[in-house]
Each structure stands twice: as C-alpha cells, then as structure tokens.
mmCIF file of C-alpha atoms in Angstrom:
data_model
loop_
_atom_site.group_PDB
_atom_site.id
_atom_site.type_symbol
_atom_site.label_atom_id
_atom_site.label_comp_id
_atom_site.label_asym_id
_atom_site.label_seq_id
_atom_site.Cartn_x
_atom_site.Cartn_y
_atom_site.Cartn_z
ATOM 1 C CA UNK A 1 0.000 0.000 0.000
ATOM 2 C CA UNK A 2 1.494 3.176 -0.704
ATOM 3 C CA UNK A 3 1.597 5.453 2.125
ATOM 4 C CA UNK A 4 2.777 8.572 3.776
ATOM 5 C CA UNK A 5 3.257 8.840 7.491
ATOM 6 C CA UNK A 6 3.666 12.582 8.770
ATOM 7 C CA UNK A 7 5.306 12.861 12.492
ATOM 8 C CA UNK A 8 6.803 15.804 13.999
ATOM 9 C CA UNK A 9 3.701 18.664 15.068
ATOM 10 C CA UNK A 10 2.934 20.146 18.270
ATOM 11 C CA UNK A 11 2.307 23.625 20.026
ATOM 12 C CA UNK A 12 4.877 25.818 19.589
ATOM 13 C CA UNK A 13 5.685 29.590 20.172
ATOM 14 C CA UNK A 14 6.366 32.101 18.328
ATOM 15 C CA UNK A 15 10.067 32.689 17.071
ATOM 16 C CA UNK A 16 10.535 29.069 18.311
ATOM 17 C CA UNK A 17 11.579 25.843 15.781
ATOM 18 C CA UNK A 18 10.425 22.324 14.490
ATOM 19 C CA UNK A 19 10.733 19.703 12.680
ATOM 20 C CA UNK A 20 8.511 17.901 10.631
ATOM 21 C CA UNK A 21 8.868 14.237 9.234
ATOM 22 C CA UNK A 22 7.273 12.115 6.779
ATOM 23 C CA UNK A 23 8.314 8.387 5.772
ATOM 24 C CA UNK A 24 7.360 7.112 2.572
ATOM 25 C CA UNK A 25 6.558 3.624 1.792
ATOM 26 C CA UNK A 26 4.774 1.446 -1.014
ATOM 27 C CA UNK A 27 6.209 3.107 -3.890
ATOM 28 C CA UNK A 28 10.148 4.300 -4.964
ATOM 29 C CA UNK A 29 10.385 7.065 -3.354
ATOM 30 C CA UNK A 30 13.631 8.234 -4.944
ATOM 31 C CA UNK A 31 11.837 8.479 -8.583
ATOM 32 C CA UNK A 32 9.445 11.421 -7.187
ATOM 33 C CA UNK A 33 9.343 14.868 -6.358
ATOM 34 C CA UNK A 34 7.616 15.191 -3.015
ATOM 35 C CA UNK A 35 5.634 18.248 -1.667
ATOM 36 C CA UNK A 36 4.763 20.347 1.639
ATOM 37 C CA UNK A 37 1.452 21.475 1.599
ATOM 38 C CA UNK A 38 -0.656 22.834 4.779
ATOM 39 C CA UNK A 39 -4.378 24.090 5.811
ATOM 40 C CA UNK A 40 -4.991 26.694 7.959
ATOM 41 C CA UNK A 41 -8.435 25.886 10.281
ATOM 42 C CA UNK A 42 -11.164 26.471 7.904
ATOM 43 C CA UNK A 43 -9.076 27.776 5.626
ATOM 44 C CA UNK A 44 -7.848 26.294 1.790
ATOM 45 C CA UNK A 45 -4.893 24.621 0.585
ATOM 46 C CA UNK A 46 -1.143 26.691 0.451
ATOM 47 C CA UNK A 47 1.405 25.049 -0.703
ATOM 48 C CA UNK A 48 4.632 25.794 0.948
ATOM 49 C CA UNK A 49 7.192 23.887 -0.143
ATOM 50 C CA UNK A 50 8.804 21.008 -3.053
ATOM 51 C CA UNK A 51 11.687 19.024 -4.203
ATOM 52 C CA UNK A 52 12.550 17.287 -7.358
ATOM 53 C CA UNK A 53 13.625 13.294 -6.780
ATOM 54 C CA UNK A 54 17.182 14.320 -6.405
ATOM 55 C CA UNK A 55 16.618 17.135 -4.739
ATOM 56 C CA UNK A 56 18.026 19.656 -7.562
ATOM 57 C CA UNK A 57 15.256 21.774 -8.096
ATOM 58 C CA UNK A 58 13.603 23.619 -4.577
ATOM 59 C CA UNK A 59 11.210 25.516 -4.210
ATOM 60 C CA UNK A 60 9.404 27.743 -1.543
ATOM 61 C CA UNK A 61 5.944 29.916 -0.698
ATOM 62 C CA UNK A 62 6.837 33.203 -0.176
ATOM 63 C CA UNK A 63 5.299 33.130 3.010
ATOM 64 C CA UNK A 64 7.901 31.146 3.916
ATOM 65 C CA UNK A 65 10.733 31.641 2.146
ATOM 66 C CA UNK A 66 14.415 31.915 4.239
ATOM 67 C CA UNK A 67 12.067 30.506 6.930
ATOM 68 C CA UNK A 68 11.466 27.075 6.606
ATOM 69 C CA UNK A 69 14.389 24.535 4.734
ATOM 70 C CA UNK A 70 12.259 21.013 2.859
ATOM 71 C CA UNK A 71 15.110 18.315 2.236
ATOM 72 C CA UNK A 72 14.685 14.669 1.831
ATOM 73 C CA UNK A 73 17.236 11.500 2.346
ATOM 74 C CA UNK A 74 16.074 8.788 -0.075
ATOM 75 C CA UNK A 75 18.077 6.327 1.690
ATOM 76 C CA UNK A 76 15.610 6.227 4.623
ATOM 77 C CA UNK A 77 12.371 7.013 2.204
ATOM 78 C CA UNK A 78 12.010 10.478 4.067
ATOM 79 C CA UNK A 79 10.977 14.300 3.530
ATOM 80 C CA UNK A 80 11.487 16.586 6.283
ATOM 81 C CA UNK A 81 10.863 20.460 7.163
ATOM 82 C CA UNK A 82 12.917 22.745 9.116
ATOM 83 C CA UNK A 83 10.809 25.583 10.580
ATOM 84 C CA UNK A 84 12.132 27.955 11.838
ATOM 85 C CA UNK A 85 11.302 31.597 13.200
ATOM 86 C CA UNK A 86 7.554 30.556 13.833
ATOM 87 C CA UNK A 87 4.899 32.652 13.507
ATOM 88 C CA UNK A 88 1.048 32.935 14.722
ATOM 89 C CA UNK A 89 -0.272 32.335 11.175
ATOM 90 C CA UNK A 90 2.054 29.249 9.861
ATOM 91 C CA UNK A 91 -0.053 26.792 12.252
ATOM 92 C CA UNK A 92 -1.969 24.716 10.476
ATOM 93 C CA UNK A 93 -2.630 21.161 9.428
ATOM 94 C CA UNK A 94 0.557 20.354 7.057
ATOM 95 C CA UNK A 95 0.510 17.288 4.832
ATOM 96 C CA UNK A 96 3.079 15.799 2.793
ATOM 97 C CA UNK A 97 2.168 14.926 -0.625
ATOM 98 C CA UNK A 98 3.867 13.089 -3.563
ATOM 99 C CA UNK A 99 4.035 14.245 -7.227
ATOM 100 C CA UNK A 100 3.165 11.978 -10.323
ATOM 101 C CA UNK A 101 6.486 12.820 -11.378
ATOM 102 C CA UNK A 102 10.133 13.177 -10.752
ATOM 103 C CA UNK A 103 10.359 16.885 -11.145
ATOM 104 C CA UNK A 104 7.936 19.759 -9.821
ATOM 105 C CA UNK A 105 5.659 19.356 -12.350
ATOM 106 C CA UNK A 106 2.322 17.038 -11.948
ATOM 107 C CA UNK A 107 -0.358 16.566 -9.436
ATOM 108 C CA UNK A 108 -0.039 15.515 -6.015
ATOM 109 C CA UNK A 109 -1.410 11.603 -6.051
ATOM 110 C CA UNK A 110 -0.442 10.469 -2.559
ATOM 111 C CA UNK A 111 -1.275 12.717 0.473
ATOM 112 C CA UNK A 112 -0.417 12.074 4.092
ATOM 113 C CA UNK A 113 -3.153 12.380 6.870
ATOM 114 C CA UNK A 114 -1.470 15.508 8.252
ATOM 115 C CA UNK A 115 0.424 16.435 11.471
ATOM 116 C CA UNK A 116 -0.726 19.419 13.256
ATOM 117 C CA UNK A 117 0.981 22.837 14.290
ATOM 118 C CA UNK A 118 0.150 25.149 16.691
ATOM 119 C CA UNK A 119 2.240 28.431 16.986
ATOM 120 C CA UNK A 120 1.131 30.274 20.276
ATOM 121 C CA UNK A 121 2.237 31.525 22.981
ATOM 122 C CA UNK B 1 3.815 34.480 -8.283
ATOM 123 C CA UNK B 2 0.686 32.746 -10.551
ATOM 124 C CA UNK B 3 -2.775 33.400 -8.745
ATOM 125 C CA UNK B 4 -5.514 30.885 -9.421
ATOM 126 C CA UNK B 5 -8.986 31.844 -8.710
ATOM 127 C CA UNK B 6 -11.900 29.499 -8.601
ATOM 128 C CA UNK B 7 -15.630 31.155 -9.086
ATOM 129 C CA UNK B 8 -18.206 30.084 -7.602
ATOM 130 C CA UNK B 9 -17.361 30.120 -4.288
ATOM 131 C CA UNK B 10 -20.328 27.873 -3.219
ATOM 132 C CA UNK B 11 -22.052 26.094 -5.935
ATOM 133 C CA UNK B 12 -25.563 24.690 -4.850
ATOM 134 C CA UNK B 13 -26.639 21.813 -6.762
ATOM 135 C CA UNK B 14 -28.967 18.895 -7.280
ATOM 136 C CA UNK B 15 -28.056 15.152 -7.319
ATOM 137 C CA UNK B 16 -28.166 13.897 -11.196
ATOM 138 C CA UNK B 17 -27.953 17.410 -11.883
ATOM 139 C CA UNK B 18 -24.109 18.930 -13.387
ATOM 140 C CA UNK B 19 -21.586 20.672 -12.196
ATOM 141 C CA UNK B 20 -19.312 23.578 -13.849
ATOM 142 C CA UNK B 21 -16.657 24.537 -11.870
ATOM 143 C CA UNK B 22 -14.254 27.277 -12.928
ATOM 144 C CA UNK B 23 -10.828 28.160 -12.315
ATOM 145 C CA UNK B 24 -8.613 31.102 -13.938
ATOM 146 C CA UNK B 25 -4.970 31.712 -14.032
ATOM 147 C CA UNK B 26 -3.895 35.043 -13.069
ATOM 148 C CA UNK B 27 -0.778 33.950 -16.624
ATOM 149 C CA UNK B 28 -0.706 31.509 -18.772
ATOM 150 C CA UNK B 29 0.039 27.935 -17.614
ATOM 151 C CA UNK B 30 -0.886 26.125 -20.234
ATOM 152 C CA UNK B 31 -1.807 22.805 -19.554
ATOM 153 C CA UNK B 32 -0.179 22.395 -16.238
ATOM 154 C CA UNK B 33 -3.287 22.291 -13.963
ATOM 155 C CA UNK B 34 -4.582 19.894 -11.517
ATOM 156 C CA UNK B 35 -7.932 19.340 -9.247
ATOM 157 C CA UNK B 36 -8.171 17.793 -6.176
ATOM 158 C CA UNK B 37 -11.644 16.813 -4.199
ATOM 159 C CA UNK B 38 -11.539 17.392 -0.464
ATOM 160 C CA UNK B 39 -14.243 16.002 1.724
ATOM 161 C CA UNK B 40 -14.702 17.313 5.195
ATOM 162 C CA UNK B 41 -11.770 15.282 7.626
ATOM 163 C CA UNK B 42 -10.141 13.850 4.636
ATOM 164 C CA UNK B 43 -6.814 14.658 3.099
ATOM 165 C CA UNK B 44 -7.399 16.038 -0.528
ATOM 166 C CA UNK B 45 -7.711 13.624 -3.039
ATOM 167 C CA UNK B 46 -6.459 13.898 -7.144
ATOM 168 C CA UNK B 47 -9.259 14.046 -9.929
ATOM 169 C CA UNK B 48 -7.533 15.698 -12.443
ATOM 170 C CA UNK B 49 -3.699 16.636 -13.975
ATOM 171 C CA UNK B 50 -2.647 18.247 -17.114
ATOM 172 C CA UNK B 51 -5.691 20.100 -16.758
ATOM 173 C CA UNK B 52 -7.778 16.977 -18.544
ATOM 174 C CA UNK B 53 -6.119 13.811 -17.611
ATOM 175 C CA UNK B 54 -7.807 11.436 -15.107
ATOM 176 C CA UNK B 55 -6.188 10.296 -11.849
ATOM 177 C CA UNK B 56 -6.400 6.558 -11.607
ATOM 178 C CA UNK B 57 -9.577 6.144 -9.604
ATOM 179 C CA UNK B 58 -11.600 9.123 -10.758
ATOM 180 C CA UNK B 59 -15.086 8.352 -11.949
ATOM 181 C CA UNK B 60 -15.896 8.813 -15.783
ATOM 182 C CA UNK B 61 -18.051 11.606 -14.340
ATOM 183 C CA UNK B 62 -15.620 14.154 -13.927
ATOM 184 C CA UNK B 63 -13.559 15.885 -16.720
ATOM 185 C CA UNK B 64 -11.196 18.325 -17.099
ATOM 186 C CA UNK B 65 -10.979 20.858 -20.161
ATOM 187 C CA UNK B 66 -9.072 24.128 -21.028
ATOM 188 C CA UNK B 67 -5.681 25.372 -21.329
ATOM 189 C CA UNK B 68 -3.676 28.647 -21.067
ATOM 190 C CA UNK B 69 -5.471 30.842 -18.447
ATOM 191 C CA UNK B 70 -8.740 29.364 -18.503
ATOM 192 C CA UNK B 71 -10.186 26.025 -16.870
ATOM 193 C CA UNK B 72 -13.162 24.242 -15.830
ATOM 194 C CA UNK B 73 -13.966 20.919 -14.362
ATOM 195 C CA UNK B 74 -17.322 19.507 -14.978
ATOM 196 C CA UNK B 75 -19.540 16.837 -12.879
ATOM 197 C CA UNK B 76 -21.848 15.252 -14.768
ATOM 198 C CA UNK B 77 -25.099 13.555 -13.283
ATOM 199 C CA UNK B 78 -24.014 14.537 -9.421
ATOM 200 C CA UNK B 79 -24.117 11.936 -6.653
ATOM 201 C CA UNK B 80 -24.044 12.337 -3.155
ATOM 202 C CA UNK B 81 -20.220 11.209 -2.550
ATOM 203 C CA UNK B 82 -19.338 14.341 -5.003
ATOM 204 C CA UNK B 83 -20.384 16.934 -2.522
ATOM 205 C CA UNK B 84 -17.243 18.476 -1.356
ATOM 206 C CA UNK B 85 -14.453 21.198 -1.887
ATOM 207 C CA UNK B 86 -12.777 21.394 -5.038
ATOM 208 C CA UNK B 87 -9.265 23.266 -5.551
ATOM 209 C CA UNK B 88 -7.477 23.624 -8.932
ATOM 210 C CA UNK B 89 -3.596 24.197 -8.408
ATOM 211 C CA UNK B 90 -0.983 25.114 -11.154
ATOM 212 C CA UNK B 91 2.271 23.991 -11.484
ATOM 213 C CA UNK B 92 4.019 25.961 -14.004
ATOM 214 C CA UNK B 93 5.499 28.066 -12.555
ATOM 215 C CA UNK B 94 6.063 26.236 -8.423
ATOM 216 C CA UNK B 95 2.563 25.886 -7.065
ATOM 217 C CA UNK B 96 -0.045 27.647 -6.336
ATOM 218 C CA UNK B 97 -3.748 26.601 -5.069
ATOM 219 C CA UNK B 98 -6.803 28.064 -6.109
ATOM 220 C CA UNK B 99 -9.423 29.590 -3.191
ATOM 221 C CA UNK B 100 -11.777 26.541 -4.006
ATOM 222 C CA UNK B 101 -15.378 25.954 -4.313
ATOM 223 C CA UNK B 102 -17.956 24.165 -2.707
ATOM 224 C CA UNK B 103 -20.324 22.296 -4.079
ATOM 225 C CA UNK B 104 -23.274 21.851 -1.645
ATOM 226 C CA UNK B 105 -26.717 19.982 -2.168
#
C-alpha cells in the first residue's frame, strides 16, 4: 500500500523551531518529487514547499521563504521540514504529498493524513 | 507568483444534476493544472492533472478541459459522494492553489 506517514507537530511559540517528518513507503520514493502542503483551520490549501527526486530543483511559498528549509534523504524514504522563526499564522494542518512525477511538475497523487501545528504563545 | 482563482465560491446543486466549476490563471500555464476533491476530515484527493487527464480512480463523471489561463472541471449527473471542496492548483510556474469551491446539495 502506498503510504505517507507525517510525524513531527505540536504547540509551539512564536520565534521558536520544528521539525517535521514524513516516511514514505509502497512506492520508490527516490523516482518522485515530493511536496509540503498545509491548511490553515477552515481555511484552503497553500502550498509551501517542493523538491525534485534528487533534490536539484527547490522551491518555496513566499510566506515562507528563508524561513522554513524542505530536504529529503532517499536512503531512509524520508521528507522533512525545518521551521524555523515561527509565527502565529504558519499553524496549520501540514501534509506531505507526492508528485506523479520526478520533477515539480504534476499533481499531487499520494497525500499524508497531516500532522498538526500550533504556533502560540 | 501565478494566482488561481476558482468562481463560484459555493455552488448549490442537485443530485443527477451537473456541475461547472471554474478556475482562472492570473498567466498563462498552459496545460499544467490539476484538481483535487476534499471532503470534510479527509486529506485532498487527485481528480484531475494536465488540466484533462484522469487520476487513476476518478469516476468517468468528472472531466477536465481548457488550457492557457482558462479552466473548468465539470460533474456530470451529481451523486451524493461528489459533494465536497474542489481546488485547482498550477504547477508551471512552483505551485499555487486556487481559493476553491464548494459544491453543496
């Protein structure tokens, strides 16, 4: 079954770090580009960051550009964010997501169930 | 950076009946958009990529058309497991999301 497993949310306060996790499994995850992408409470999709399969081609939201720092390790199937400098309006729901394709450049077929972050004081 | 904005925001709609839903670049992206289906405590799902291609798993019923700034998914002959939020994102230029519409009974 092809899977993503998020880990890594919690309350946090402003100004202060995390990291988040998310192991891939069911499918090779070194052939795809894989994909931050978070919900704000009632709010729509924003995507915030990606990364081809090789990790070549990066790419950031505005919002949280020089911020936050998406890498991956295919040896140990994994995508992880670095967030730093927190603020009130980055908590959310964030998911990780696969792309149909090695590059940044398809849909997002494989979503995780989400971990949850809270930036408060 | 491209914005993508879906119209109508709520789209009120009969079972068997059909949905239009539209979505507009704020540039050209040619053909590189997407729609996803979210349902309420669900993790979006993929319809649609390359603005008309079918994601394994997505019903006959739904089809994408358009290209360069100007896109529209349409659900034909509505049933009850199609009410939800749908978002269009473009990938053309990184990603954006569009605001999304719901389509309500």
């Amino acid at each position: 079954e092809v899977q993503l497993v998020e880990s890594g949310g919690g309350l946090v306060q402003p100004g202060r770090s995390l990291r988040l996790s998310c192991a891939g499994s069911g499918f090779t995850f070194d052939d795809y580009a894989m994909h931050w992408v978070r919900q704000g409470p009632g709010k729509g999709l924003e995507w915030v960051s990606g990364l081809s399969w090789n990790s070549g081609t990066i790419g950031y939201a505005d919002s949280v550009k020089g911020r936050f720092t998406i890498s991956r390790d295919n040896a140990k199937n994994s995508l992880y964010l670095q967030m730093n400098s927190l603020r009130v309006e980055d908590t959310g729901l964030y998911y990780c997501t696969k792309d149909i394709y090695g590059n940044l450049s398809g849909g997002m077929d494989v979503w995780g169930q989400g971990t949850t972050v809270t930036v408060s004081s | 950076e491209i914005v993508m904005t879906q119209s109508p925001a709520t789209l009120s709609v009969s079972p068997g009946e059909t949905a239009t839903l539209s979505c507009r670049a704020s540039q050209s992206i040619t053909a590189n958009l997407a729609w996803y289906q979210q349902k309420p405590g669900q993790a979006p799902r993929l319809l649609i990529y390359l603005a008309s291609t079918r994601a394994t798993g997505t019903p006959a019923r739904f089809s994408g058309s358009g290209s360069g700034t100007e896109f529209t998914l349409t659900i034909s002959s509505l049933q009850s497991e199609d009410f939800a939020v749908y978002y269009c994102q473009q990938n053309s230029d990184w990603v954006t999301f569009g605001g999304g519409t719901k389509v309500e009974i």
